Short mmCIF file of C-alpha atoms and ligand atoms in Angstrom, two decimals:
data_model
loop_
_atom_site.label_atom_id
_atom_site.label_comp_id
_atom_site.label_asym_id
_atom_site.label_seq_id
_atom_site.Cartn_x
_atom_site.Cartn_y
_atom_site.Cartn_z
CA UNK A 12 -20.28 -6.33 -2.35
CA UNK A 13 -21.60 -9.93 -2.34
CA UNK A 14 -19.93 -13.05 -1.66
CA UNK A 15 -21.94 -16.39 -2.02
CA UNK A 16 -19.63 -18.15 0.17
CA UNK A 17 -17.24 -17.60 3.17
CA UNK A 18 -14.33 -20.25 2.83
CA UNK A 19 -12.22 -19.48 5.72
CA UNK A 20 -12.99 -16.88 8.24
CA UNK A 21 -10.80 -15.41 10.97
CA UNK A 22 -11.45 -18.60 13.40
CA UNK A 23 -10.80 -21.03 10.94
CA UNK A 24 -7.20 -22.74 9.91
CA UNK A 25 -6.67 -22.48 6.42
CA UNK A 26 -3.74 -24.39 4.02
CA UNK A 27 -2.98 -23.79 0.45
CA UNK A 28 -2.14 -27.00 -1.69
CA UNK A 29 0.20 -26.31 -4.14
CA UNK A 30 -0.73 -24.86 -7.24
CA UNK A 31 0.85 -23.87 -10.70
CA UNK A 32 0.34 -20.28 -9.39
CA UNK A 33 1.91 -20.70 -5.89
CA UNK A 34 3.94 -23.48 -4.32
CA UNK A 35 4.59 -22.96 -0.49
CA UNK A 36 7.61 -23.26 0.81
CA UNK A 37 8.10 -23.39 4.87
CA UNK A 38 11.31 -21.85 5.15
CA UNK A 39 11.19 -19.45 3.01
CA UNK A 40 7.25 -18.42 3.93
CA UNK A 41 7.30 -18.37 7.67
CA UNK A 42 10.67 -16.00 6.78
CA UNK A 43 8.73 -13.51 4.63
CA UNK A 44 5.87 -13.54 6.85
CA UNK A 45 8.43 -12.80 10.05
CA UNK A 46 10.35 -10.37 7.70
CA UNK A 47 6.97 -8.37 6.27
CA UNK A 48 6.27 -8.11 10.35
CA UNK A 49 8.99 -6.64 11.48
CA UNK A 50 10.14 -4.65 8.04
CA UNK A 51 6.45 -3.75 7.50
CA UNK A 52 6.42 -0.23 9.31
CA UNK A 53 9.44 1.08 7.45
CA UNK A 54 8.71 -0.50 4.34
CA UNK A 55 5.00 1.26 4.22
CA UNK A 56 7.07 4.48 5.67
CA UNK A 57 8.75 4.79 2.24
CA UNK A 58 5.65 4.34 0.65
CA UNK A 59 2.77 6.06 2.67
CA UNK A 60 2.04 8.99 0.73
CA UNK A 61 1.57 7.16 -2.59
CA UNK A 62 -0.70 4.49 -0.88
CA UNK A 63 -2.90 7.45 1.20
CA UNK A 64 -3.69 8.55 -1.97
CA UNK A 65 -4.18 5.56 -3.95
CA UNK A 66 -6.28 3.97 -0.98
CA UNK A 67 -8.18 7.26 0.02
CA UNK A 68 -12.02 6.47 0.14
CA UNK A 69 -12.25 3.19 0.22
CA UNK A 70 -15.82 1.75 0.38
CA UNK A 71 -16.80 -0.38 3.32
CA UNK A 72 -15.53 -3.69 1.95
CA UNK A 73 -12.61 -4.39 -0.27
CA UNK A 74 -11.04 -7.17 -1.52
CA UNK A 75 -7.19 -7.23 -1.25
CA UNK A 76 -4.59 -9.29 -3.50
CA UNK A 77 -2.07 -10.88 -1.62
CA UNK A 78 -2.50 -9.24 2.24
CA UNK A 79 0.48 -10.52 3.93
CA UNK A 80 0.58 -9.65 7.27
CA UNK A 81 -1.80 -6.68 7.13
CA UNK A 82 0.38 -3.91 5.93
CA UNK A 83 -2.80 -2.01 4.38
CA UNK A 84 -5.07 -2.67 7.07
CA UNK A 85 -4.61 0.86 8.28
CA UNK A 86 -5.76 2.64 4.96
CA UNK A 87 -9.26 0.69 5.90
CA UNK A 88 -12.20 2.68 6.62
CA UNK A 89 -13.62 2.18 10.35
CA UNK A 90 -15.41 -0.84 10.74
CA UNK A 91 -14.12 -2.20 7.16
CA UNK A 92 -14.44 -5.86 5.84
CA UNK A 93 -11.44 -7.39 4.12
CA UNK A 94 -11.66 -10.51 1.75
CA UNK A 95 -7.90 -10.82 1.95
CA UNK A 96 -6.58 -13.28 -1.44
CA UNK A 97 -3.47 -15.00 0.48
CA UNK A 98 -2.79 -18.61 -0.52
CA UNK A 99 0.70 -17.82 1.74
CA UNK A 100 -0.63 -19.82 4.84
CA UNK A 101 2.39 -18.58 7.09
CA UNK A 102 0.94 -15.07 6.74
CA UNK A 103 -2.31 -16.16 8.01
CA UNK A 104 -1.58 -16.19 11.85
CA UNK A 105 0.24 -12.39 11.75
CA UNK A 106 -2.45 -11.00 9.47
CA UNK A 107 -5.34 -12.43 11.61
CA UNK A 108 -3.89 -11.04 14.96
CA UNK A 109 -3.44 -7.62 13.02
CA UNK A 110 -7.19 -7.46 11.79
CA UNK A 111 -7.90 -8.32 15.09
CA UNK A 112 -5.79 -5.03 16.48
CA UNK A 113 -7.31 -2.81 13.88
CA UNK A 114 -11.14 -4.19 14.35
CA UNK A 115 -11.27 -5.79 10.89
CA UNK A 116 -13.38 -7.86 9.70
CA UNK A 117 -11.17 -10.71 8.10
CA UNK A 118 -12.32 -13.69 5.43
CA UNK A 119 -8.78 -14.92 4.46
CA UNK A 120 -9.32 -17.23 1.15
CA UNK A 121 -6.57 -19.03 0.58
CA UNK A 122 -6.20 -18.89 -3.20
CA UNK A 123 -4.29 -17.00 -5.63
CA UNK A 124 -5.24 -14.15 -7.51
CA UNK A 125 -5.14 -15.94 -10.98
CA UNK A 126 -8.36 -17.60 -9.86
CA UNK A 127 -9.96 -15.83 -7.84
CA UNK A 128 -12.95 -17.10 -5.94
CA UNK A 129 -16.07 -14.96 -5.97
CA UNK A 130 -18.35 -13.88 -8.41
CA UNK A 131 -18.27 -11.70 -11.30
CA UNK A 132 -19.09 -8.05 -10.59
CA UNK A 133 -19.11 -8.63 -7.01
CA UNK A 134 -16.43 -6.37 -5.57
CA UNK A 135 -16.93 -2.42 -5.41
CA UNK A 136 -12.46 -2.40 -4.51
CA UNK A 137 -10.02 -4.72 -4.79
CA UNK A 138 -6.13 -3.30 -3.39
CA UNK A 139 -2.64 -4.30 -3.86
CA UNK A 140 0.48 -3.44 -2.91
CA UNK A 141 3.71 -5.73 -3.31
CA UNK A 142 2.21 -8.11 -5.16
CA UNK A 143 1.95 -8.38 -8.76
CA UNK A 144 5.89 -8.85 -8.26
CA UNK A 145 5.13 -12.07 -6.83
CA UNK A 146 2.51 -13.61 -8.67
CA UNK A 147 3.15 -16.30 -11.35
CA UNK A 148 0.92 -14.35 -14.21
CA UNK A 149 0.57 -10.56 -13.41
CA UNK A 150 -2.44 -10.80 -16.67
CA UNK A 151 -4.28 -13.38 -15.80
CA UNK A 152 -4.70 -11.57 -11.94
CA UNK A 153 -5.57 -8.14 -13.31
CA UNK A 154 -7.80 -10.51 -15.92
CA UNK A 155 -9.41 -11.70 -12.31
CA UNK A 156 -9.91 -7.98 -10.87
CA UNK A 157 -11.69 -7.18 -13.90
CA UNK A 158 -14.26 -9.90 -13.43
CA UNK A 159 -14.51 -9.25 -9.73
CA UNK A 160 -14.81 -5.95 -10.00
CA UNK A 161 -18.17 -4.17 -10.98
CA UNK A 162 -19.07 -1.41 -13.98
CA UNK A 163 -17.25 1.54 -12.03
CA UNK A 164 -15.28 -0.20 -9.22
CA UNK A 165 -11.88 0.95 -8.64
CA UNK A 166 -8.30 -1.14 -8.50
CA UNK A 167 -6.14 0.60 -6.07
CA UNK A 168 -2.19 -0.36 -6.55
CA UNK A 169 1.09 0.56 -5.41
CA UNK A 170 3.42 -1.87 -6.59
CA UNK A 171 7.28 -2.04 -7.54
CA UNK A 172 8.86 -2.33 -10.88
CA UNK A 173 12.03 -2.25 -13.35
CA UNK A 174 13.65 0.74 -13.19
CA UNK A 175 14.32 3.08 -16.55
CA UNK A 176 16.85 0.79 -18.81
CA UNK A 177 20.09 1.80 -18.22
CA UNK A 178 20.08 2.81 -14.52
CA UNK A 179 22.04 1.14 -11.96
CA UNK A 180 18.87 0.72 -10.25
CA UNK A 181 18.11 -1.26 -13.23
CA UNK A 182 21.50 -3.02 -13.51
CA UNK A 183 20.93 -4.07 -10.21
CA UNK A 184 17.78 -5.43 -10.51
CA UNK A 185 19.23 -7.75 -13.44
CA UNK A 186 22.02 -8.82 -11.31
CA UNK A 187 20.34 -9.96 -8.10
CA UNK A 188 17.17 -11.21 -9.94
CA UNK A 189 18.37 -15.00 -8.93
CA UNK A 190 18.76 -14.58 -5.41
CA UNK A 191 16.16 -11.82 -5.17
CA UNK A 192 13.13 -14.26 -6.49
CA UNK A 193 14.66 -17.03 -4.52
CA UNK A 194 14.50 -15.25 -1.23
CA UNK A 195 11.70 -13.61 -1.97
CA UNK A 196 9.59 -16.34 -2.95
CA UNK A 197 9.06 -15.70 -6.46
CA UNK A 198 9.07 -11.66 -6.30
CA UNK A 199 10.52 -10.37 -9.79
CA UNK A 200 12.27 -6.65 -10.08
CA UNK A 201 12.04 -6.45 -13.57
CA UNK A 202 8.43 -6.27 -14.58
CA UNK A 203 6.60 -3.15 -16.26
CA UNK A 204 3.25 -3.03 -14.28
CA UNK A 205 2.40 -0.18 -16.06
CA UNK A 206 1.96 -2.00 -18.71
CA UNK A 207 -0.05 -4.42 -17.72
CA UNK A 208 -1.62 -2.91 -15.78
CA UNK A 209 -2.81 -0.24 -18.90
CA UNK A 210 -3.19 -2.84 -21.00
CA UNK A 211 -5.61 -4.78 -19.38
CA UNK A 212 -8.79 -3.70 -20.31
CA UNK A 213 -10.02 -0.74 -17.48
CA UNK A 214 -12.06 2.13 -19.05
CA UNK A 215 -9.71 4.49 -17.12
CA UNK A 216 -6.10 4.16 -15.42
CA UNK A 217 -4.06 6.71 -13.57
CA UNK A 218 -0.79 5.95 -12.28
CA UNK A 219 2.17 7.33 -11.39
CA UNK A 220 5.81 6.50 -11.45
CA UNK A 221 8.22 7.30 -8.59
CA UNK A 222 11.64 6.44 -6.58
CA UNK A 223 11.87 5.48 -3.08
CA UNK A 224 15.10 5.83 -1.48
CA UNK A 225 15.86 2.26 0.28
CA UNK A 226 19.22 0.17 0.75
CA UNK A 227 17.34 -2.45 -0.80
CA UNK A 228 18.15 -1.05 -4.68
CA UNK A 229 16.47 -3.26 -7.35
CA UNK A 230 13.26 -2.20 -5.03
CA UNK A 231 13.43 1.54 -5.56
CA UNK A 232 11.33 1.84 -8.36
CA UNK A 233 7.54 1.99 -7.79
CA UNK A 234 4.30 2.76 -9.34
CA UNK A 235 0.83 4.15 -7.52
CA UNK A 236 -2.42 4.68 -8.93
CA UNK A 237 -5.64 3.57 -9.48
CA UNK A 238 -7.88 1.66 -12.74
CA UNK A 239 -11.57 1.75 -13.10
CA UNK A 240 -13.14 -1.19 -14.38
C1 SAM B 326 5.87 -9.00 -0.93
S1 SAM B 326 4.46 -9.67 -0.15
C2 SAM B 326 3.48 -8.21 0.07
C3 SAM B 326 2.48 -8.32 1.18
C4 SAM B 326 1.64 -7.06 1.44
N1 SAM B 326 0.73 -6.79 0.37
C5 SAM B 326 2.52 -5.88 1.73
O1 SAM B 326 2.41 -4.85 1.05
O2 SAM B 326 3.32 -5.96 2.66
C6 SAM B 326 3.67 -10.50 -1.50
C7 SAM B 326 2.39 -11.20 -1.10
O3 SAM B 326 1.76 -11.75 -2.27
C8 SAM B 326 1.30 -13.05 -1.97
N2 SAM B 326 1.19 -13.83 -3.22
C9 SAM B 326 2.17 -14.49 -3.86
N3 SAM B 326 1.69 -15.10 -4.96
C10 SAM B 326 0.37 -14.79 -5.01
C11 SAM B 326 -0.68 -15.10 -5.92
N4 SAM B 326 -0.47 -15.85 -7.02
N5 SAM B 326 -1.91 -14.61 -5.65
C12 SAM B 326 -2.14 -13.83 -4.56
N6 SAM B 326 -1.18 -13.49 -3.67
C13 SAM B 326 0.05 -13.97 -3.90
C14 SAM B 326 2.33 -13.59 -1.00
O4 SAM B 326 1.86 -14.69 -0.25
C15 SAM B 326 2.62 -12.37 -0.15
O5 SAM B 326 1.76 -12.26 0.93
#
């Protein structure tokens, strides 16, 4: 992969200005960046196997939607560089310190993955897990992975979505969808990914639907797969 320019690199302070795609919020960002920390290991627990496979083979550098504070450093080959998209600046500190741990090579750029910043068919990978939840236009980011993404290169996702109509899970997720988003900075419970994520324009998708068992209920329902551009 080939990036023209390196905006913000492991040693360098970064800040997001507010944007029509993301709007910081101190309060509620340094507590998802404190909660991802500390719920991170059981959170990826519940969702390990589907992200092993989904993130097997990855190529030596990938660019990752929305990184947080690192949670899929680990599926990283050895040695791996990560263009992390994270225009959260209070995950910035606890995802540098991981990449540190783990021996990755971090370029945080601190914009959101509606407009993406690097070239067209520049990007052999781009990940994401947790995310399309959270951004402002799911289309116009998967719009973005297309571009950055080369003839062939792969979009690796495990993300969570509504639940079959009808369900609890899914009567839940309609009933806590206020407080949900607002603690959650934005995070909806009631999109279908699939969806979007099939009708986006990749020459090939495979995904899978499945539950997780968590206390946190609207959150139970997940998809995993991958999409070739
Ligand atoms: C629920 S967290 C998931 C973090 C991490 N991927 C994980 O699995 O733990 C959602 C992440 O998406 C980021 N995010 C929110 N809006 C975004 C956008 N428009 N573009 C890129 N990332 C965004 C947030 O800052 C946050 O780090």
């Amino acid at each position: 992969m080939t990036t023209r320019t390196r905006q913000s690199t492991t040693s360098t302070p970064t800040r997001t200005r507010a944007s029509a795609e993301f709007v910081e919020h101190p309060g509620r960002g340094r507590f998802n960046s404190a909660f991802f920390w500390v719920m991170g290991g059981y959170i990826n627990g519940l969702m390990h196997e589907r992200k092993s496979a989904a993130f097997a083979d990855l190529p030596p550098t990938v660019v990752e939607l929305g990184s947080g504070v690192g949670a899929n450093l680990r599926y990283l080959p050895t040695g791996a560089r990560l263009v992390a998209i994270e225009p959260n600046p209070y995950m910035h500190t606890r995802l540098r310190r991981a990449a540190r741990a783990r021996g990755v090579d971090l370029e945080i750029r601190s914009v959101v993955g509606e407009r993406i910043d690097l070239p067209d068919a520049s990007a052999d990978a781009v990940i994401s897990s947790l995310v399309l939840c959270s951004v402002r236009d799911p289309h116009a980011v998967l719009a973005e992975v297309r571009r950055v993404l080369r003839p062939g290169g792969r979009f690796s996702f495990a993300e969570h979505v509504a639940a079959t109509p009808g369900t609890p899970t899914r009567w839940t997720q309609r009933a806590l969808r206020r407080p949900w988003a607002w603690v959650f900075e934005g995070c909806s419970c009631e999109r279908d990914l699939a969806g979007v994520i099939r009708s986006a324009g990749f020459t090939r998708v495979d995904l899978s639907h499945y539950r997780i068992r968590s206390p946190f209920l609207p959150f139970n329902a997940h998809i995993a797969g991958t999409a070739i551009a």
